[in-house]
XYZ file of C-alpha atoms in Angstrom:
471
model
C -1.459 15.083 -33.645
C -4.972 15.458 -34.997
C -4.426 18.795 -37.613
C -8.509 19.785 -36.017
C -8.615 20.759 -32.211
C -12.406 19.746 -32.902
C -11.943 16.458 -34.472
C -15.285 14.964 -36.357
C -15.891 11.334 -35.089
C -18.451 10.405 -37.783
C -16.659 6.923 -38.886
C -15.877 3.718 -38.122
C -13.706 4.290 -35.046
C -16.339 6.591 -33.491
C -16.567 3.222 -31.470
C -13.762 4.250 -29.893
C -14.903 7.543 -28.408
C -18.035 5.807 -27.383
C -16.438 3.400 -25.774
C -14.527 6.156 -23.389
C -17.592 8.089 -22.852
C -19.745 5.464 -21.389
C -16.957 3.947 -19.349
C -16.307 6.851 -17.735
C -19.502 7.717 -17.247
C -20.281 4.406 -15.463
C -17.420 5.337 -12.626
C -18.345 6.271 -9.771
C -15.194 8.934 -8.940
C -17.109 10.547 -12.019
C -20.457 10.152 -11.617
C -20.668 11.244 -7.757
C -18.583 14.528 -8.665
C -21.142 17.747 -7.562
C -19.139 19.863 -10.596
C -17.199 19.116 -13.610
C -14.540 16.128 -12.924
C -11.142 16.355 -13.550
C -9.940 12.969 -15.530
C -6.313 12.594 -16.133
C -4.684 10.564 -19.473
C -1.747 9.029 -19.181
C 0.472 10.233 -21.889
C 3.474 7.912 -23.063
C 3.662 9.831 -26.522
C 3.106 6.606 -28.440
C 0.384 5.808 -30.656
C -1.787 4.083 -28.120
C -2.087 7.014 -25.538
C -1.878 9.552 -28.780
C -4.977 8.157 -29.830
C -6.662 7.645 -26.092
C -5.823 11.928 -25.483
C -7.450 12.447 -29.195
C -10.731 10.515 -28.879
C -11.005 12.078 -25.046
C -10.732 15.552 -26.700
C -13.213 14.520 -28.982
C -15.359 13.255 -26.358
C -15.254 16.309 -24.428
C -15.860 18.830 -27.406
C -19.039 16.250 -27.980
C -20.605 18.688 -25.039
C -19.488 16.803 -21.819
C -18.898 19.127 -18.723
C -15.150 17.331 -17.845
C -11.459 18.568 -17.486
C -8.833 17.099 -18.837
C -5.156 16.472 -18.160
C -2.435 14.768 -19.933
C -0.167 13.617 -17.299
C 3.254 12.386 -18.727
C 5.991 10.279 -16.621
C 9.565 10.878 -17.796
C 11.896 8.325 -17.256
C 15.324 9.322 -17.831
C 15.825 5.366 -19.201
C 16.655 6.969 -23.370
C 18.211 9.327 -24.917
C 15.259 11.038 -26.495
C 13.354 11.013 -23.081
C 13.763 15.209 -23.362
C 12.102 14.803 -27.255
C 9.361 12.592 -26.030
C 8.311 14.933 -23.355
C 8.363 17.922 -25.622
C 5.999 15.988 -28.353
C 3.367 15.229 -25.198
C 3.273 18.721 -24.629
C 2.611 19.493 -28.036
C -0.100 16.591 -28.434
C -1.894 17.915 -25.201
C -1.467 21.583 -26.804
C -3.031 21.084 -30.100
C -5.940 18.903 -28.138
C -6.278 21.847 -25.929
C -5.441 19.870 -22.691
C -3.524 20.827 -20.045
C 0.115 18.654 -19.235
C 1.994 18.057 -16.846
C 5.063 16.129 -16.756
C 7.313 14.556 -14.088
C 11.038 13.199 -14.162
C 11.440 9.887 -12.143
C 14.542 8.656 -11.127
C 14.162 4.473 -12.088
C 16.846 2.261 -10.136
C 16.378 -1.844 -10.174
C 16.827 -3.675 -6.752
C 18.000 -7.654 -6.517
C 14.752 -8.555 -6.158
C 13.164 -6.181 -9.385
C 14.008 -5.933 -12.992
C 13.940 -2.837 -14.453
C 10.504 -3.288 -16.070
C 9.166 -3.557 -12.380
C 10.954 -0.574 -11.020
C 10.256 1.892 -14.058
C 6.600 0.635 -13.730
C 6.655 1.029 -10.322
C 7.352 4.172 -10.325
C 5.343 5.383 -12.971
C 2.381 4.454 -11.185
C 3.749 6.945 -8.373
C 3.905 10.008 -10.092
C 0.834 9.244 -12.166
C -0.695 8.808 -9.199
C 1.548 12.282 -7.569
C 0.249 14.160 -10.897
C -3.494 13.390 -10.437
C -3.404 14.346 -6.774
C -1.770 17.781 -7.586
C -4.133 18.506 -10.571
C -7.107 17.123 -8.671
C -8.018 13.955 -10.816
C -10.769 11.711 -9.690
C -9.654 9.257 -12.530
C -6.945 7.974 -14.281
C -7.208 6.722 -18.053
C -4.580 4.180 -19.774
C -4.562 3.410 -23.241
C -4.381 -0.696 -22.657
C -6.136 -2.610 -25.061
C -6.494 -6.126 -25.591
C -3.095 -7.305 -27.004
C -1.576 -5.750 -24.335
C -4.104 -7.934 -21.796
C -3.360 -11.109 -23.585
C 0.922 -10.429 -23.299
C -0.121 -10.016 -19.825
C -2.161 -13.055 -19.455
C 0.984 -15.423 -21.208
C 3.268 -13.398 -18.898
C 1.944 -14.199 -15.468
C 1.372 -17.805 -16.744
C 5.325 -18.589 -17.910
C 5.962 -16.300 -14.264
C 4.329 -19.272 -12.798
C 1.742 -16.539 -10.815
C -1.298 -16.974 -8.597
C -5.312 -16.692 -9.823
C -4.804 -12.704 -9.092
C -1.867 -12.606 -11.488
C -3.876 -14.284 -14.328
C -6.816 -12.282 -13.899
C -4.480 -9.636 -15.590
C -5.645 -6.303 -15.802
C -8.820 -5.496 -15.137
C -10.961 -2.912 -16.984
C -11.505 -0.721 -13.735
C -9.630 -0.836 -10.423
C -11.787 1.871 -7.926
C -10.267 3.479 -5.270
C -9.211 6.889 -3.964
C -7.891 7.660 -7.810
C -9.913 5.246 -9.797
C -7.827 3.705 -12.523
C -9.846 2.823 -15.830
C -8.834 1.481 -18.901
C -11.431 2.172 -21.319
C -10.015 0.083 -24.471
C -9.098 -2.992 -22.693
C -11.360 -5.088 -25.091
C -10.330 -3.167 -28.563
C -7.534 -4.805 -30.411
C -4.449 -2.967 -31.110
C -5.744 -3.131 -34.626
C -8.386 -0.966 -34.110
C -6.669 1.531 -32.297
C -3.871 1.749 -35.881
C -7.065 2.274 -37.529
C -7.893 5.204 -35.371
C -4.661 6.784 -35.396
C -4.441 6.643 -39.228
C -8.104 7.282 -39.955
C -7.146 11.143 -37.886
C -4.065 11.700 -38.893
C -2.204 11.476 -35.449
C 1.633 11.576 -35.383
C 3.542 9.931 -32.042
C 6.702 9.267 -30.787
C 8.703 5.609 -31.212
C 10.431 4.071 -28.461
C 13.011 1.721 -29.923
C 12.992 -0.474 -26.727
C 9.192 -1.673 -27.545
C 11.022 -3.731 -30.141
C 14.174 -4.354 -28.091
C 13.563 -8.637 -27.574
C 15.687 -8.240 -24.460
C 12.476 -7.132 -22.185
C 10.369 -10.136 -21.790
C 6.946 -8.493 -22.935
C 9.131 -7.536 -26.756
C 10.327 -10.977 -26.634
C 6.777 -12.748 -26.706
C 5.220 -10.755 -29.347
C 6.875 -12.407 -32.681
C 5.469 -15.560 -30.896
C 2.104 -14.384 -30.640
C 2.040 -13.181 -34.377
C 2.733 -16.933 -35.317
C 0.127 -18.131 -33.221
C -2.532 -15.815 -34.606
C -2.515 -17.986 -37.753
C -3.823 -21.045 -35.696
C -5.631 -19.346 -33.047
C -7.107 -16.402 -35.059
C -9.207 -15.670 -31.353
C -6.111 -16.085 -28.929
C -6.605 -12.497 -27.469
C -10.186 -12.776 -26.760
C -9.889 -16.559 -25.969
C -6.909 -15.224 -23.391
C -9.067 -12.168 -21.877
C -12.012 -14.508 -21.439
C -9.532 -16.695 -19.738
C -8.546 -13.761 -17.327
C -11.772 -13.227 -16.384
C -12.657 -16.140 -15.354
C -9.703 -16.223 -12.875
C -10.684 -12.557 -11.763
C -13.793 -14.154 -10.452
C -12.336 -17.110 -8.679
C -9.710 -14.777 -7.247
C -12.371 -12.612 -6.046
C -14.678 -15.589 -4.281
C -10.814 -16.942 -2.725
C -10.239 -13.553 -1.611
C -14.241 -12.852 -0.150
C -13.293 -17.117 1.304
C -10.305 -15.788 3.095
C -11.602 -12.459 4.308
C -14.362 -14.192 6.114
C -11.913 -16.754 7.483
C -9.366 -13.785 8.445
C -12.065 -12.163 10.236
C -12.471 -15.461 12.585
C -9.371 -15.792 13.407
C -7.763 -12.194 14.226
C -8.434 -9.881 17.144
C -7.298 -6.944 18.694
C -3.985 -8.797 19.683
C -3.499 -10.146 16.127
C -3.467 -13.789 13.922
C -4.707 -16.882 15.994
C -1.972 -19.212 14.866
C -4.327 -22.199 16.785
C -6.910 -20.930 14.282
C -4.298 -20.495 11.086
C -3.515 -24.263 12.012
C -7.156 -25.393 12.021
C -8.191 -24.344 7.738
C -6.791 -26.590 5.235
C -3.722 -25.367 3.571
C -5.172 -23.996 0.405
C -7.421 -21.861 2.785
C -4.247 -21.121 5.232
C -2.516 -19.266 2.340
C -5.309 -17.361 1.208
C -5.543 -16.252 5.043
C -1.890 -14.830 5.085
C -2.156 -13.195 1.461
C -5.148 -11.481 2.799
C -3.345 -10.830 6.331
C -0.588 -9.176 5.064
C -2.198 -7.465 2.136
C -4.255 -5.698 5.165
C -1.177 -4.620 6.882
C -0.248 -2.675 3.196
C 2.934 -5.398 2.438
C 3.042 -6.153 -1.040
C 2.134 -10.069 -2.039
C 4.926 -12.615 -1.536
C 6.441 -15.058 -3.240
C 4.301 -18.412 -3.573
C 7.626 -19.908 -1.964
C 8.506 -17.728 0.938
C 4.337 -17.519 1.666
C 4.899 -21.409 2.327
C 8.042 -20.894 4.449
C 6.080 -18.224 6.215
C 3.267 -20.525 7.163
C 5.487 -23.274 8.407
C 7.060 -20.624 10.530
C 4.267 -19.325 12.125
C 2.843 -22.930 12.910
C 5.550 -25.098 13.817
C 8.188 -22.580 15.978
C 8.325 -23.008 19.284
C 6.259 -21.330 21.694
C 8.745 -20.349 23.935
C 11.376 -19.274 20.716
C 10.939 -15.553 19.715
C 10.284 -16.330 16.242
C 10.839 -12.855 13.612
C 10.928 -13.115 10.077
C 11.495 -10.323 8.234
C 9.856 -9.533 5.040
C 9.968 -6.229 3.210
C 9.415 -3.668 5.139
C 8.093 -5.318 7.543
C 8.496 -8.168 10.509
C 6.111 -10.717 11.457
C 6.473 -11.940 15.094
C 4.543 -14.739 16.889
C 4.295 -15.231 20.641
C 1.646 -17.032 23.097
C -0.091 -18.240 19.460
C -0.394 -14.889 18.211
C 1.037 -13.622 15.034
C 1.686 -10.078 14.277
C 2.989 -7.706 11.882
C 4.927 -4.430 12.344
C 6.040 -2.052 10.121
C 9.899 -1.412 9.434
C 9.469 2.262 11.499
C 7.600 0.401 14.204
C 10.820 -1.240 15.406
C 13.161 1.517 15.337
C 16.002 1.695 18.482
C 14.499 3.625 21.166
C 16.993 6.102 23.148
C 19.145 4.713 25.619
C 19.355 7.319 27.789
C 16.955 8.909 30.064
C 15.103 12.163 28.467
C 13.675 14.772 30.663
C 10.095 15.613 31.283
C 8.279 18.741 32.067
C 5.755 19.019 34.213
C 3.787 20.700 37.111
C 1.941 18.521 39.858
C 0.710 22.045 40.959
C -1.177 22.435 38.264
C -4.513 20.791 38.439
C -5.618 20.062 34.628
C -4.655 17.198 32.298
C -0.853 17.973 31.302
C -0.054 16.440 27.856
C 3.928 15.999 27.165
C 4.878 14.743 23.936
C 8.807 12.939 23.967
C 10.016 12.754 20.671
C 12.963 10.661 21.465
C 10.160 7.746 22.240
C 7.670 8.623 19.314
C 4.813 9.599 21.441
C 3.294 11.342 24.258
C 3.008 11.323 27.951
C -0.658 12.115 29.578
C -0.650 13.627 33.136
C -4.524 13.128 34.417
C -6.060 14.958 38.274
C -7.143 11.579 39.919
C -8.646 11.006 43.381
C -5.971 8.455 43.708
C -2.904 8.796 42.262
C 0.928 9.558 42.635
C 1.003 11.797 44.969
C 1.978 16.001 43.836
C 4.935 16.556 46.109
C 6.360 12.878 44.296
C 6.119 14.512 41.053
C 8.170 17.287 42.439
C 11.470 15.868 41.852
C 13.041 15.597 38.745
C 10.923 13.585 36.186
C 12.700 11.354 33.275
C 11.281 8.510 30.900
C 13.981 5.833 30.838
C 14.237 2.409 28.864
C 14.079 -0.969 31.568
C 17.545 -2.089 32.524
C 16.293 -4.950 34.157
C 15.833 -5.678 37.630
C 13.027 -3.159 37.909
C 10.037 -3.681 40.598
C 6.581 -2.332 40.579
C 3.514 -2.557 42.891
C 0.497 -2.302 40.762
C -2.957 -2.773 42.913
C -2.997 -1.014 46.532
C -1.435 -2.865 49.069
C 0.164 -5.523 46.563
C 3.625 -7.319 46.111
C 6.058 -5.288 44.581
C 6.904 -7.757 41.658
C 9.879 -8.227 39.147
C 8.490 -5.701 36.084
C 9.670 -8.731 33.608
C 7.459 -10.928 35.264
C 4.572 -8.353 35.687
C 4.782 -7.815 31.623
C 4.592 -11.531 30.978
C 1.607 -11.663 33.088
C -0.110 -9.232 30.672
C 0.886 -10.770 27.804
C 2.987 -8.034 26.191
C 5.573 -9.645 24.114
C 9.703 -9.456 24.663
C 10.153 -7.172 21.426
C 7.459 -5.028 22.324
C 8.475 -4.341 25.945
C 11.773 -2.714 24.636
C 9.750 -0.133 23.525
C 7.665 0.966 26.325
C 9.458 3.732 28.552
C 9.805 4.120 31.903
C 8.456 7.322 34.458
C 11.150 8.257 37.207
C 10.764 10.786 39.843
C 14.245 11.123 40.912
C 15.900 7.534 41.015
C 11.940 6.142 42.020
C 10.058 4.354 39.234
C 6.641 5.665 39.198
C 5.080 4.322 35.672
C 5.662 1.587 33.345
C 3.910 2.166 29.891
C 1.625 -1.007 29.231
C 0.985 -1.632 33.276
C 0.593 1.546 34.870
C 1.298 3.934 37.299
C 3.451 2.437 40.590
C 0.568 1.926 43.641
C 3.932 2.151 46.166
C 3.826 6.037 44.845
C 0.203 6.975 45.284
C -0.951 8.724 48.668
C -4.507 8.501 50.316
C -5.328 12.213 48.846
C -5.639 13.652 45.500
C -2.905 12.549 43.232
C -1.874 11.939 39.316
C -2.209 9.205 36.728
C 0.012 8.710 34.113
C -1.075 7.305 30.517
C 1.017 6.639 27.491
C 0.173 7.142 23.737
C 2.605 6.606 21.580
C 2.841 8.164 17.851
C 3.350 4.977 15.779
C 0.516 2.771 15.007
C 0.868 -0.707 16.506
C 1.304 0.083 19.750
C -1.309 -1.014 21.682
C 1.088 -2.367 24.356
C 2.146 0.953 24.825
C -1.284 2.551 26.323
C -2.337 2.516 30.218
């Protein structure tokens, strides 16, 4: 590290501090802060972040009211990953910033390398450290080599427009991720290190070819003698694609917003854009529902799904972490927690018909709650007397559901209010004794209610998504 805690800036790569300054300055996380903002650097230990944690230090002993952290992810993927963390600590030391450090357990699944997963979860517990030390931002030391490997990357992975736009400078949200040097070249940031001195850490598998990012950088080097402006030429390239990606994602917002409601995706609608525009519809669909983007592939196969199965099928398709589901042209998506089993037995319920104020009774076993509400006409008190239980359906169940009405099949009573097959599973049953007095996603029995003051039944349950689960 730097052998000055207050090191002088007063040449050539003074640039570099500047650079930081104003960019953080321009955030919002930082400028909207009523006291001093925390800002958190993300501390590898190699020469890129060693130089990012310097010119911060240098920024803030310039006179600028900020705390900083060094936040440091350890891997457990080399040998030295003990040494590494012990040289951060150091670095933030003689910079006089505070580190933290956390261990991350980094396991590849068939469908992720091991690049993916470690990233992955670095992300996590940078994002876990700034939380705990109260960060508003988040500082990387990418610069622009880095953004042109990523560029050449996404194009061999054969990605989308929001792959090539790369990375971009400054990605806002709850922590607000910036990287300050996107546009300086790696060369500038050597000439930093060397112009104060710094010392880092090597990690051997930055030049191990078997990673794919290693393997492209002899190539680049070779290029660089024909195409002296490849990284620029390659950023200017990403940006461009940012912007169309952001007008195709504003495109398929608007067009999202026309064809979902309450009940979820009009497939009649879906059907209706052109196929460019249908894609851009589902990206955006399921990036709302917090699923991850798909493969360009099994987006297709999902589209064909959801327009071409049969309306009377129960089409499912599972995708990570999730299931989509379509029935009477509606598409919707629920979480993996959303369709856990529910209990097969009946569970008891407390409550007293005596006692004249709303009764709320939450059933864990179903994942939500059970509201008993005074009505003027209701189930009547001394039916509520007998032993209460919520059930699942076992089929053949009736229910009378306007005064002086049929007593119908329930099946056919939930197909008449459009609550799908799969979700019907999930809605519980009220029993007073062997009588059924509520169905969750109809309402209460009429057959049960008296001509005096009585009880109505609602159900809430916990998970989100359940909408045919409420009276």
């Amino acid at each position: 590290m730097a052998s000055s805690r207050k090191p002088k800036v007063a040449d050539s790569s003074a640039d570099l501090v500047n650079k930081v300054a104003q960019r953080v300055a321009a955030c919002a996380a930082f400028v909207v802060s009523g006291e001093a903002p925390t800002v958190a650097i993300a501390l590898s230990g190699g020469r890129d972040s060693a130089a990012l944690l310097h010119a911060c230090a240098a920024w803030r002993d310039a006179g600028t009211p900020v705390r900083l952290v060094a936040v440091h992810v350890h891997h457990g993927l080399h040998a030295d990953a003990d040494a590494w963390e012990g040289a951060c600590a150091r670095m933030a030391e003689a910079a006089g910033v505070a580190f933290h450090a956390r261990r991350v357990h980094v396991v590849a699944d068939a469908g992720k390398g091991i690049e993916a997963a470690a990233r992955d979860a670095r992300y996590a517990a940078l994002r876990a450290m700034c939380a705990r030390t109260g960060a508003s931002i988040l500082l990387t030391a990418h610069h622009l080599d880095d953004q042109a490997e990523t560029v050449l990357l996404q194009l061999l992975r054969g990605a989308g427009v929001d792959g090539l736009a790369a990375m971009p400078m400054v990605r806002e949200g709850e922590l607000t991720l910036l990287r300050p040097w996107i546009d300086v070249p790696r060369s500038e940031i050597e000439s930093y290190a060397s112009a104060h001195g710094l010392v880092w850490v090597d990690d051997p598998s930055n030049d191990d070819s078997r990673y794919a990012r290693n393997a492209l950088r002899p190539l680049l080097r070779g290029m660089a003698d024909h195409f002296p402006a490849y990284r620029e030429a390659l950023a200017r390239s990403a940006a461009h694609l940012a912007d169309a990606a952001a007008l195709i994602d504003e495109m398929a917002q608007e067009d999202l917003a026309r064809a979902t409601s309450a009940q979820g995706l009009n497939v009649e609608k879906l059907a209706a854009l052109p196929r460019a525009r249908q894609r851009a519809v589902l990206r955006a669909w399921l990036s709302q529902a917090g699923m991850r983007a798909v493969p360009a592939r099994r987006l297709e196969d999902l589209c064909a799904q959801l327009l071409h199965a049969s309306e009377h099928g129960r089409l499912c398709i599972d995708l990570p972490g999730h299931r989509v589901r379509r029935y009477r042209g509606v598409a919707v998506i629920e979480p993996e927690e959303a369709v856990a089993a529910r209990p097969v037995a009946a569970e008891p319920i407390r409550f007293d018909p005596a006692h004249r104020v709303e009764q709320r009774v939450s059933v864990q076993g179903w994942g939500g709650e059970l509201v008993f509400s005074p009505a003027v006409a209701g189930i009547e008190p001394r039916t509520l007397q007998a032993p209460l239980s919520l059930a699942p359906r076992r089929g053949g169940e009736r229910i009378v559901l306007r005064p002086g009405g049929p007593s119908r099949a329930l099946k056919q009573a939930y197909q008449e209010a459009g609550i799908p097959p799969w979700a019907r599973a999930r809605l519980p049953l009220l029993y007073a004794g062997e009588s059924l007095v509520f169905a969750a996603g109809l309402g209460i029995d009429r057959a049960a209610t008296g001509p005096g003051p009585g009880w109505d039944v609602s159900w809430y349950p916990a998970a989100e998504g359940g909408r045919y689960s409420t009276r």
